[in-house]
């Protein structure tokens, strides 16, 4: 009872964050039929900017830290990315009217990481004054790539067995290469590499840091508008996708948060770091995942897994999971 009395006001306070406000604003504007349109080129630039900034932050932190500190969190990120795919395979994939390729593709998208959700949680942790390791942003590809590779491999094996063509081998390296070459992962890894190998602090402090929150606000409006638009696509497919998209971010987040707390006990990994791990697990890919899965699992229905992600999964991750895990962290920190 004490936990709930401490948690509820903190959770409600997080719901009033600017990030969530801009997301809801975008949803409302699109739902009202507004003609507001933000060019795709601006969206791509903002996504690149935010991921570069996150990557630079992580790279600078890695350069100034002990690499051994990253090992267990990175392994946890890999494990969560893989497990999420199998959760979808043996839960969503067993429901009536759901094909296994559709379920696996959905698991792959929800196991992969949303750059916008990652960008949203960091300033909220800063606002709540919850310390976290800056290099936690670099956990992105450790969860993202294994999830996408696992989804494509599992779907390919299933399709081969179903067709009776078991001789075909699934080539894993092209999948990894395509994931790394995606705009989102490339932007993040470029930032990480520059942060480690160069000294970008002057441009980081004068350009990337001051503009981060403003660009994030615009991205949240875009994400909200897209969520409302994708709702129409989601209505075309089974209701199970909507149910999965609502509950899975919370389940995945708790799975990763639990692992983060175990690592906290073992190594001193921060509670804030566990929150970042939980939120990237709760997120679903909005940039790198869709094109990778379209190419890797062509038999899956994009309206199902992309609609579930953008219409429900991303809003749940930002509106519920971020304040949920920040609130839990504040209680655990005794605030």
Short mmCIF file of N, CA and C in Angstrom, two decimals, residues 50 127 161 209 226 271 293 331:
data_model
loop_
_atom_site.label_atom_id
_atom_site.label_comp_id
_atom_site.label_asym_id
_atom_site.label_seq_id
_atom_site.Cartn_x
_atom_site.Cartn_y
_atom_site.Cartn_z
N UNK A 50 18.54 13.56 -33.74
CA UNK A 50 18.33 13.01 -32.41
C UNK A 50 19.19 11.78 -32.17
N UNK A 127 14.98 15.38 -16.13
CA UNK A 127 14.02 16.24 -15.42
C UNK A 127 13.70 15.69 -14.04
N UNK A 161 9.88 -25.02 -43.46
CA UNK A 161 9.33 -26.28 -42.97
C UNK A 161 7.91 -26.49 -43.47
N UNK A 209 23.26 19.62 -28.13
CA UNK A 209 22.58 19.65 -26.84
C UNK A 209 21.47 20.71 -26.76
N UNK A 226 1.16 10.21 -37.04
CA UNK A 226 1.27 8.92 -37.71
C UNK A 226 0.49 7.84 -36.96
N UNK A 271 19.86 2.56 -11.21
CA UNK A 271 18.42 2.38 -11.39
C UNK A 271 17.96 3.10 -12.65
N UNK A 293 12.04 -5.71 -42.03
CA UNK A 293 11.09 -6.82 -41.94
C UNK A 293 10.28 -6.97 -43.23
N UNK A 331 10.43 5.61 -6.55
CA UNK A 331 10.06 4.92 -5.32
C UNK A 331 11.25 4.10 -4.79
#
